[in-house]
Short mmCIF file of C-alpha atoms in Angstrom, two decimals:
data_model
loop_
_atom_site.label_atom_id
_atom_site.label_comp_id
_atom_site.label_asym_id
_atom_site.label_seq_id
_atom_site.Cartn_x
_atom_site.Cartn_y
_atom_site.Cartn_z
CA MET A 519 -13.57 -107.29 97.69
CA ALA A 520 -14.14 -103.96 98.51
CA PRO A 521 -17.54 -102.39 99.70
CA ALA A 522 -19.06 -100.11 96.93
CA ALA A 523 -18.86 -96.45 98.47
CA PRO A 524 -21.74 -94.21 98.50
CA MET A 525 -21.62 -91.63 95.98
CA HIS A 526 -23.02 -88.62 98.50
CA PRO A 527 -24.45 -88.90 101.46
CA THR A 528 -28.26 -89.90 101.59
CA PRO A 529 -30.63 -86.96 103.01
CA PRO A 530 -31.96 -88.88 106.24
CA THR A 531 -35.85 -89.91 105.82
CA ALA A 532 -37.14 -88.56 109.34
CA PRO A 533 -40.73 -89.24 110.15
CA SER A 534 -41.26 -85.82 110.97
CA PRO A 535 -40.12 -82.78 109.27
CA LEU A 536 -36.48 -81.60 110.60
CA ALA A 537 -37.33 -77.82 109.58
CA TYR A 538 -39.83 -76.28 111.72
CA ASN A 539 -41.44 -73.04 110.27
CA LEU A 540 -39.50 -70.17 108.25
CA TYR A 541 -39.63 -66.47 108.19
CA ILE A 542 -38.57 -63.42 105.85
CA TYR A 543 -37.97 -59.75 106.78
CA ASP A 544 -37.33 -57.30 104.70
CA ARG A 545 -35.19 -54.30 105.82
CA ALA A 546 -37.47 -52.54 107.90
CA GLY A 547 -38.94 -55.01 109.75
CA LYS A 548 -41.77 -56.20 107.99
CA CYS A 549 -42.21 -59.84 107.96
CA LEU A 550 -42.60 -60.85 103.96
CA HIS A 551 -43.19 -64.08 104.19
CA TYR A 552 -44.05 -67.20 107.03
CA GLN A 553 -44.28 -70.65 106.46
CA GLU A 554 -44.42 -73.61 108.68
CA TRP A 555 -43.86 -77.43 108.45
CA HIS A 556 -44.26 -78.57 112.23
CA ARG A 557 -45.47 -76.23 115.04
CA PRO A 558 -46.91 -78.98 117.88
CA LYS A 559 -47.08 -75.49 120.29
CA SER A 560 -49.56 -73.64 118.59
CA VAL A 561 -49.25 -69.86 118.30
CA ARG A 562 -51.81 -69.13 120.59
CA GLN A 563 -49.96 -70.70 122.98
CA GLY A 564 -46.90 -68.70 122.61
CA ALA A 565 -47.58 -65.12 121.42
CA GLY A 566 -51.03 -64.93 120.64
CA THR A 567 -51.74 -63.96 117.19
CA GLN A 568 -49.52 -64.80 113.68
CA ALA A 569 -48.85 -61.14 113.77
CA ASP A 570 -47.38 -60.70 117.19
CA ASP A 571 -45.51 -63.70 116.95
CA GLN A 572 -43.47 -62.68 114.09
CA LYS A 573 -43.16 -59.33 115.51
CA GLN A 574 -41.57 -61.05 118.62
CA MET A 575 -39.17 -63.08 116.36
CA PHE A 576 -38.22 -59.80 115.12
CA GLY A 577 -37.70 -58.23 118.54
CA LEU A 578 -35.68 -61.38 119.49
CA PHE A 579 -32.90 -61.59 116.42
CA TRP A 580 -32.61 -57.71 116.35
CA THR A 581 -31.83 -57.94 120.45
CA LEU A 582 -29.71 -60.95 119.44
CA SER A 583 -27.76 -58.94 116.56
CA ASN A 584 -27.27 -55.60 119.50
CA PHE A 585 -25.94 -58.28 122.17
CA CYS A 586 -23.50 -59.66 120.23
CA ALA A 587 -22.21 -56.58 118.76
CA THR A 588 -21.88 -55.23 122.19
CA LEU A 589 -20.29 -58.37 124.10
CA ASN A 590 -17.95 -58.86 121.08
CA PRO A 591 -14.63 -59.99 122.66
CA LYS A 592 -12.53 -59.78 119.57
CA ASP A 593 -12.83 -56.23 118.91
CA PRO A 594 -11.76 -53.66 121.45
CA ALA A 595 -13.59 -50.72 119.21
CA LYS A 596 -16.89 -52.55 119.82
CA SER A 597 -19.97 -50.56 119.67
CA GLN A 598 -21.84 -49.92 122.60
CA LEU A 599 -25.58 -50.97 123.85
CA GLY A 600 -27.63 -48.79 122.32
CA GLN A 601 -25.20 -47.23 119.70
CA LEU A 602 -26.60 -47.27 116.13
CA ARG A 603 -25.19 -49.71 113.66
CA SER A 604 -25.96 -50.06 110.03
CA VAL A 605 -26.81 -53.45 108.32
CA GLY A 606 -23.44 -55.77 108.77
CA ASP A 607 -21.61 -53.58 111.30
CA GLY A 608 -20.23 -55.30 114.34
CA CYS A 609 -20.35 -59.25 115.14
CA GLY A 610 -23.37 -61.03 114.15
CA PHE A 611 -24.92 -64.09 114.89
CA SER A 612 -25.24 -67.06 112.72
CA ALA A 613 -27.47 -69.52 115.19
CA PHE A 614 -28.97 -70.53 118.52
CA THR A 615 -29.59 -73.46 119.89
CA ALA A 616 -32.43 -73.54 122.54
CA SER A 617 -33.50 -76.92 124.81
CA THR A 618 -36.19 -77.76 121.96
CA TYR A 619 -35.11 -76.26 118.59
CA LYS A 620 -32.13 -74.58 117.16
CA MET A 621 -32.86 -70.95 115.13
CA HIS A 622 -30.67 -70.28 112.15
CA PHE A 623 -30.32 -66.62 111.04
CA LEU A 624 -28.92 -65.10 108.09
CA GLU A 625 -29.01 -61.22 106.90
CA THR A 626 -28.19 -60.52 103.50
CA PRO A 627 -26.12 -56.96 102.89
CA SER A 628 -29.38 -55.70 101.68
CA GLY A 629 -31.01 -56.26 104.77
CA VAL A 630 -33.32 -59.07 104.01
CA LYS A 631 -33.22 -61.52 107.02
CA PHE A 632 -33.97 -65.28 106.84
CA VAL A 633 -34.94 -67.31 110.25
CA LEU A 634 -35.15 -71.15 110.23
CA ASN A 635 -36.26 -73.20 113.06
CA THR A 636 -35.21 -76.64 112.80
CA ALA A 637 -34.46 -79.55 115.19
CA ARG A 638 -31.72 -79.13 117.32
CA ASP A 639 -28.82 -81.86 116.12
CA VAL A 640 -29.18 -80.06 112.51
CA GLY A 641 -25.90 -78.76 111.18
CA SER A 642 -24.97 -75.27 110.17
CA CYS A 643 -28.00 -74.03 107.48
CA ARG A 644 -25.55 -70.86 106.19
CA ALA A 645 -25.29 -72.56 102.80
CA LEU A 646 -28.84 -73.29 102.92
CA LEU A 647 -30.38 -69.93 103.98
CA GLN A 648 -27.81 -68.30 101.42
CA SER A 649 -28.95 -70.50 98.80
CA LEU A 650 -32.82 -69.97 99.91
CA TYR A 651 -32.02 -65.90 99.19
CA ASP A 652 -30.09 -66.31 95.96
CA ASP A 653 -32.07 -68.94 94.26
CA VAL A 654 -35.71 -68.78 95.96
CA PHE A 655 -36.13 -65.39 97.27
CA VAL A 656 -34.37 -63.58 94.08
CA GLY A 657 -34.65 -65.90 91.75
CA VAL A 658 -38.47 -66.99 92.34
CA GLY A 659 -39.99 -64.20 94.67
CA VAL A 660 -38.24 -60.92 93.60
CA ARG A 661 -38.36 -61.91 89.80
CA SER A 662 -42.19 -62.64 90.11
CA PRO A 663 -44.47 -59.49 88.26
CA PHE A 664 -46.43 -59.27 90.93
CA TYR A 665 -43.98 -58.29 93.29
CA VAL A 666 -43.80 -55.16 95.27
CA PRO A 667 -41.16 -54.04 97.35
CA GLY A 668 -41.80 -53.99 100.73
CA GLU A 669 -45.22 -55.85 100.23
CA GLY A 670 -45.28 -59.51 101.37
CA VAL A 671 -43.82 -62.21 98.89
CA SER A 672 -47.60 -64.11 97.90
CA CYS A 673 -46.39 -66.36 94.34
CA ASP A 674 -47.79 -69.77 94.35
CA GLN A 675 -44.13 -70.65 93.19
CA PHE A 676 -42.50 -69.23 96.16
CA ASP A 677 -43.93 -71.67 99.05
CA GLY A 678 -43.03 -74.73 96.54
CA ALA A 679 -39.63 -73.52 95.55
CA VAL A 680 -38.77 -73.28 99.59
CA ALA A 681 -39.94 -76.54 100.11
CA ALA A 682 -38.32 -78.13 97.24
CA LEU A 683 -34.75 -76.49 98.59
CA LEU A 684 -35.38 -77.82 102.04
CA ALA A 685 -36.34 -81.23 100.98
CA GLN A 686 -33.19 -81.49 98.75
CA ARG A 687 -31.02 -80.78 101.88
CA GLY A 688 -32.85 -83.17 103.37
CA LEU A 689 -34.87 -80.99 106.16
CA LEU A 690 -38.21 -82.14 104.93
CA PRO A 691 -39.67 -85.39 103.78
CA ALA A 692 -38.81 -85.84 100.16
CA VAL A 693 -42.68 -85.11 98.08
CA MET B 858 -1.14 -71.04 124.92
CA ALA B 859 -4.75 -68.95 124.89
CA SER B 860 -7.23 -69.78 127.04
CA LEU B 861 -10.27 -70.68 125.02
CA ALA B 862 -12.92 -68.77 127.77
CA LEU B 863 -13.11 -65.23 127.03
CA THR B 864 -15.61 -64.17 129.68
CA MET B 865 -17.74 -65.48 132.29
CA TYR B 866 -21.00 -64.40 133.81
CA VAL B 867 -23.14 -65.67 136.56
CA ILE B 868 -26.98 -63.97 136.42
CA ASN B 869 -29.16 -64.42 139.27
CA LYS B 870 -32.59 -65.82 139.11
CA SER B 871 -34.09 -62.76 138.66
CA GLY B 872 -32.00 -61.49 135.87
CA GLY B 873 -29.37 -59.51 137.69
CA LEU B 874 -25.47 -59.99 137.17
CA VAL B 875 -24.02 -61.05 140.06
CA PHE B 876 -20.48 -61.79 138.67
CA SER B 877 -18.62 -61.02 135.78
CA LYS B 878 -14.90 -61.91 134.82
CA ASP B 879 -12.78 -61.32 131.61
CA PHE B 880 -10.18 -63.18 130.61
CA ALA B 881 -8.72 -61.02 127.82
CA GLU B 882 -8.59 -57.71 127.52
CA VAL B 883 -9.86 -57.08 124.85
CA ALA B 884 -12.82 -58.95 125.71
CA ARG B 885 -13.89 -56.18 128.88
CA VAL B 886 -17.17 -54.64 128.24
CA GLU B 887 -18.01 -52.01 130.67
CA LEU B 888 -19.77 -52.75 133.68
CA ASN B 889 -23.11 -50.70 132.84
CA ASP B 890 -23.14 -52.55 129.30
CA SER B 891 -22.47 -55.91 131.75
CA LEU B 892 -25.08 -55.39 133.77
CA ARG B 893 -27.94 -54.61 130.79
CA LEU B 894 -26.66 -57.53 128.67
CA ALA B 895 -27.49 -59.58 131.68
CA SER B 896 -31.03 -58.42 132.21
CA ILE B 897 -31.21 -58.74 128.06
CA TRP B 898 -29.92 -62.22 128.24
CA HIS B 899 -32.65 -63.28 130.72
CA SER B 900 -35.58 -62.05 128.96
CA LEU B 901 -34.14 -63.14 125.47
CA ASN B 902 -34.04 -66.64 127.15
CA ALA B 903 -37.99 -66.03 128.33
CA ILE B 904 -38.91 -65.13 124.77
CA SER B 905 -36.86 -67.87 122.89
CA ALA B 906 -38.97 -70.44 125.02
CA GLN B 907 -42.21 -68.70 123.97
CA LEU B 908 -41.46 -68.76 120.55
CA SER B 909 -40.46 -71.94 120.33
CA PRO B 910 -42.25 -74.38 118.09
CA LEU B 911 -42.15 -77.25 120.34
CA GLY B 912 -43.47 -76.90 124.15
CA GLY B 913 -41.40 -77.77 127.18
CA CYS B 914 -38.58 -74.83 125.81
CA ASN B 915 -36.24 -74.18 128.99
CA GLY B 916 -34.39 -71.48 127.29
CA ILE B 917 -30.92 -70.78 124.95
CA GLN B 918 -28.67 -73.00 125.58
CA LEU B 919 -25.80 -72.01 122.96
CA LEU B 920 -25.31 -69.06 120.67
CA GLU B 921 -23.31 -69.19 118.24
CA ALA B 922 -22.13 -65.67 116.66
CA ASP B 923 -19.23 -64.57 113.88
CA THR B 924 -16.58 -64.08 116.74
CA PHE B 925 -17.44 -66.13 119.60
CA ASP B 926 -19.65 -68.68 121.20
CA LEU B 927 -21.64 -68.31 124.32
CA HIS B 928 -22.86 -71.23 126.35
CA CYS B 929 -25.44 -70.83 128.93
CA PHE B 930 -26.00 -73.77 131.76
CA GLU B 931 -29.33 -73.19 133.85
CA THR B 932 -29.46 -74.40 137.20
CA PRO B 933 -32.38 -75.89 138.48
CA THR B 934 -32.69 -72.96 140.85
CA GLY B 935 -32.90 -70.38 137.96
CA THR B 936 -28.92 -69.18 138.25
CA LYS B 937 -27.71 -68.67 134.92
CA LEU B 938 -23.59 -69.42 134.19
CA LEU B 939 -22.75 -68.01 130.75
CA LEU B 940 -19.64 -68.33 129.24
CA VAL B 941 -17.69 -66.79 126.56
CA VAL B 942 -15.70 -68.84 124.51
CA GLU B 943 -13.57 -69.17 121.14
CA PRO B 944 -16.08 -70.46 118.16
CA GLN B 945 -16.45 -74.21 117.78
CA ALA B 946 -14.74 -74.87 121.10
CA GLN B 947 -15.36 -78.36 122.42
CA GLY B 948 -16.25 -79.75 125.81
CA VAL B 949 -17.79 -76.59 126.91
CA PRO B 950 -21.47 -78.01 128.85
CA GLY B 951 -19.06 -80.41 130.68
CA LEU B 952 -17.00 -77.13 131.96
CA LEU B 953 -19.47 -75.37 133.29
CA ALA B 954 -20.55 -78.24 134.85
CA ARG B 955 -17.37 -78.38 136.84
CA ILE B 956 -17.75 -74.22 137.57
CA TYR B 957 -21.12 -75.18 138.79
CA GLU B 958 -19.51 -77.19 141.38
CA LEU B 959 -16.88 -74.63 142.09
CA TYR B 960 -19.69 -72.53 142.49
CA SER B 961 -21.75 -74.46 144.86
CA ASP B 962 -18.74 -75.16 146.97
CA TYR B 963 -17.28 -72.06 147.17
CA VAL B 964 -20.11 -69.48 147.02
CA LEU B 965 -23.09 -70.93 148.11
CA LYS B 966 -21.24 -72.53 151.24
CA ASN B 967 -19.42 -69.42 152.26
CA PRO B 968 -21.63 -68.50 155.08
CA PHE B 969 -21.09 -64.70 154.57
CA TYR B 970 -22.47 -65.04 150.98
CA GLU B 971 -26.23 -63.96 150.63
CA VAL B 972 -28.19 -65.47 147.66
CA GLU B 973 -28.92 -63.39 144.87
CA GLN B 974 -26.46 -60.80 145.59
CA VAL B 975 -23.05 -60.04 144.00
CA ILE B 976 -20.60 -62.43 144.25
CA LYS B 977 -16.96 -61.59 146.22
CA CYS B 978 -15.48 -64.95 146.94
CA GLU B 979 -11.66 -64.88 146.91
CA LEU B 980 -11.92 -68.62 146.79
CA PHE B 981 -14.04 -69.02 143.98
CA ASP B 982 -12.27 -66.66 142.21
CA GLU B 983 -9.04 -68.77 142.52
CA ALA B 984 -10.55 -71.84 142.37
CA LEU B 985 -12.34 -70.78 138.65
CA GLY B 986 -8.71 -69.24 137.37
CA ALA B 987 -7.20 -72.62 138.39
CA LEU B 988 -9.76 -74.38 136.66
CA LEU B 989 -9.36 -72.44 133.17
CA LYS B 990 -5.68 -72.49 132.90
CA GLN B 991 -5.68 -76.22 133.78
CA GLN B 992 -8.37 -76.46 130.68
CA GLY B 993 -6.89 -73.87 128.48
CA GLY B 994 -4.07 -75.82 128.32
CA LEU B 995 -5.57 -79.45 126.77
#
C-alpha cells in the first residue's frame, strides 16, 4: 500500500510573512514602488525618512554591482573601480544574505531594478522576480492607462497583484 | 583539480585591507582597487545593517554573484575574513572558521605582529596554502 505522493509541494503557511518588503527602481534610480509586509525595525530607526531609506537602498545595490564587476575573478578584462558601465555589463549580483534577512536583486535589460527582502532561509527568488517584472510590472503597471514613464507606479491593482504573486509562491500567507 | 577558493581578504576593524591573496591568476585585482574594495565592503556592511527590516543585523555574510560567491566571517573584534569562491561552493563557513584559527595561531600570536597592521607572516601563508590545497582536493 504505497502512500500517495503529493502532486506539488504545499507552500509553507508561516505565521509571519517570509517576504519583508519590495522596492522597484527605474533606470535613473528613482524608486517607482515600495511595498512592505513585515518591518519591525521602523524606517526612523534606520535611514530616517522613507525617501532616505529608498536612496540608501539604491546606493547599496549600485555599489554592490560595481563591487562585483571589479572583483569578478573569472574575467581577465574586468572593469576597474569607477569605470562607467552600461546596464548588464560585467558581473552582477543576484542576492546577499545578512544575519537577519536576505536581499534578492534583479536588473532587467531596460534598467528596471527589483529588490526583495525576505527571511534568511528563502531559496533563490530569481524566477519570482522575473515573473514580477513580466506579469505584474509590465502586465499590470505599465499597461495601466494612467502610467507615466518616469513617475511612480500607482494603480490600485498593482499592490494586489504583487501580493497575490508572492502569496502564490508561498512567501506571504494566503489571503 | 581546481581549488574552490579564488581570493582571500582580511579587513581590519577600521575597514583597511591587511591581507590579500589570489589563488587564480585571472582573479587578480589591482592593489589600489583591492584597497578600495575593502573599505567599500566595510561601509556596505554598515549600510545593509541599517536597512535591515529586522533589528540586530550584523552585516552581510554571503554575497551571491553571477560568477562567484563571497563569504564573510566577522570576528567578535570586528576583523573580517572574506573568501571569494566558486558559485554554490559548500562548506565555506566551516573553512572560514578554520582560517580564523590559523589567523589567531600564526598572526596574532606572532610577537612581531602589530594588530590592525598589514599581515606579513610567512607561517600564516604556508598554513593557509596547505589548508586550501587540502580542501580543494575534496
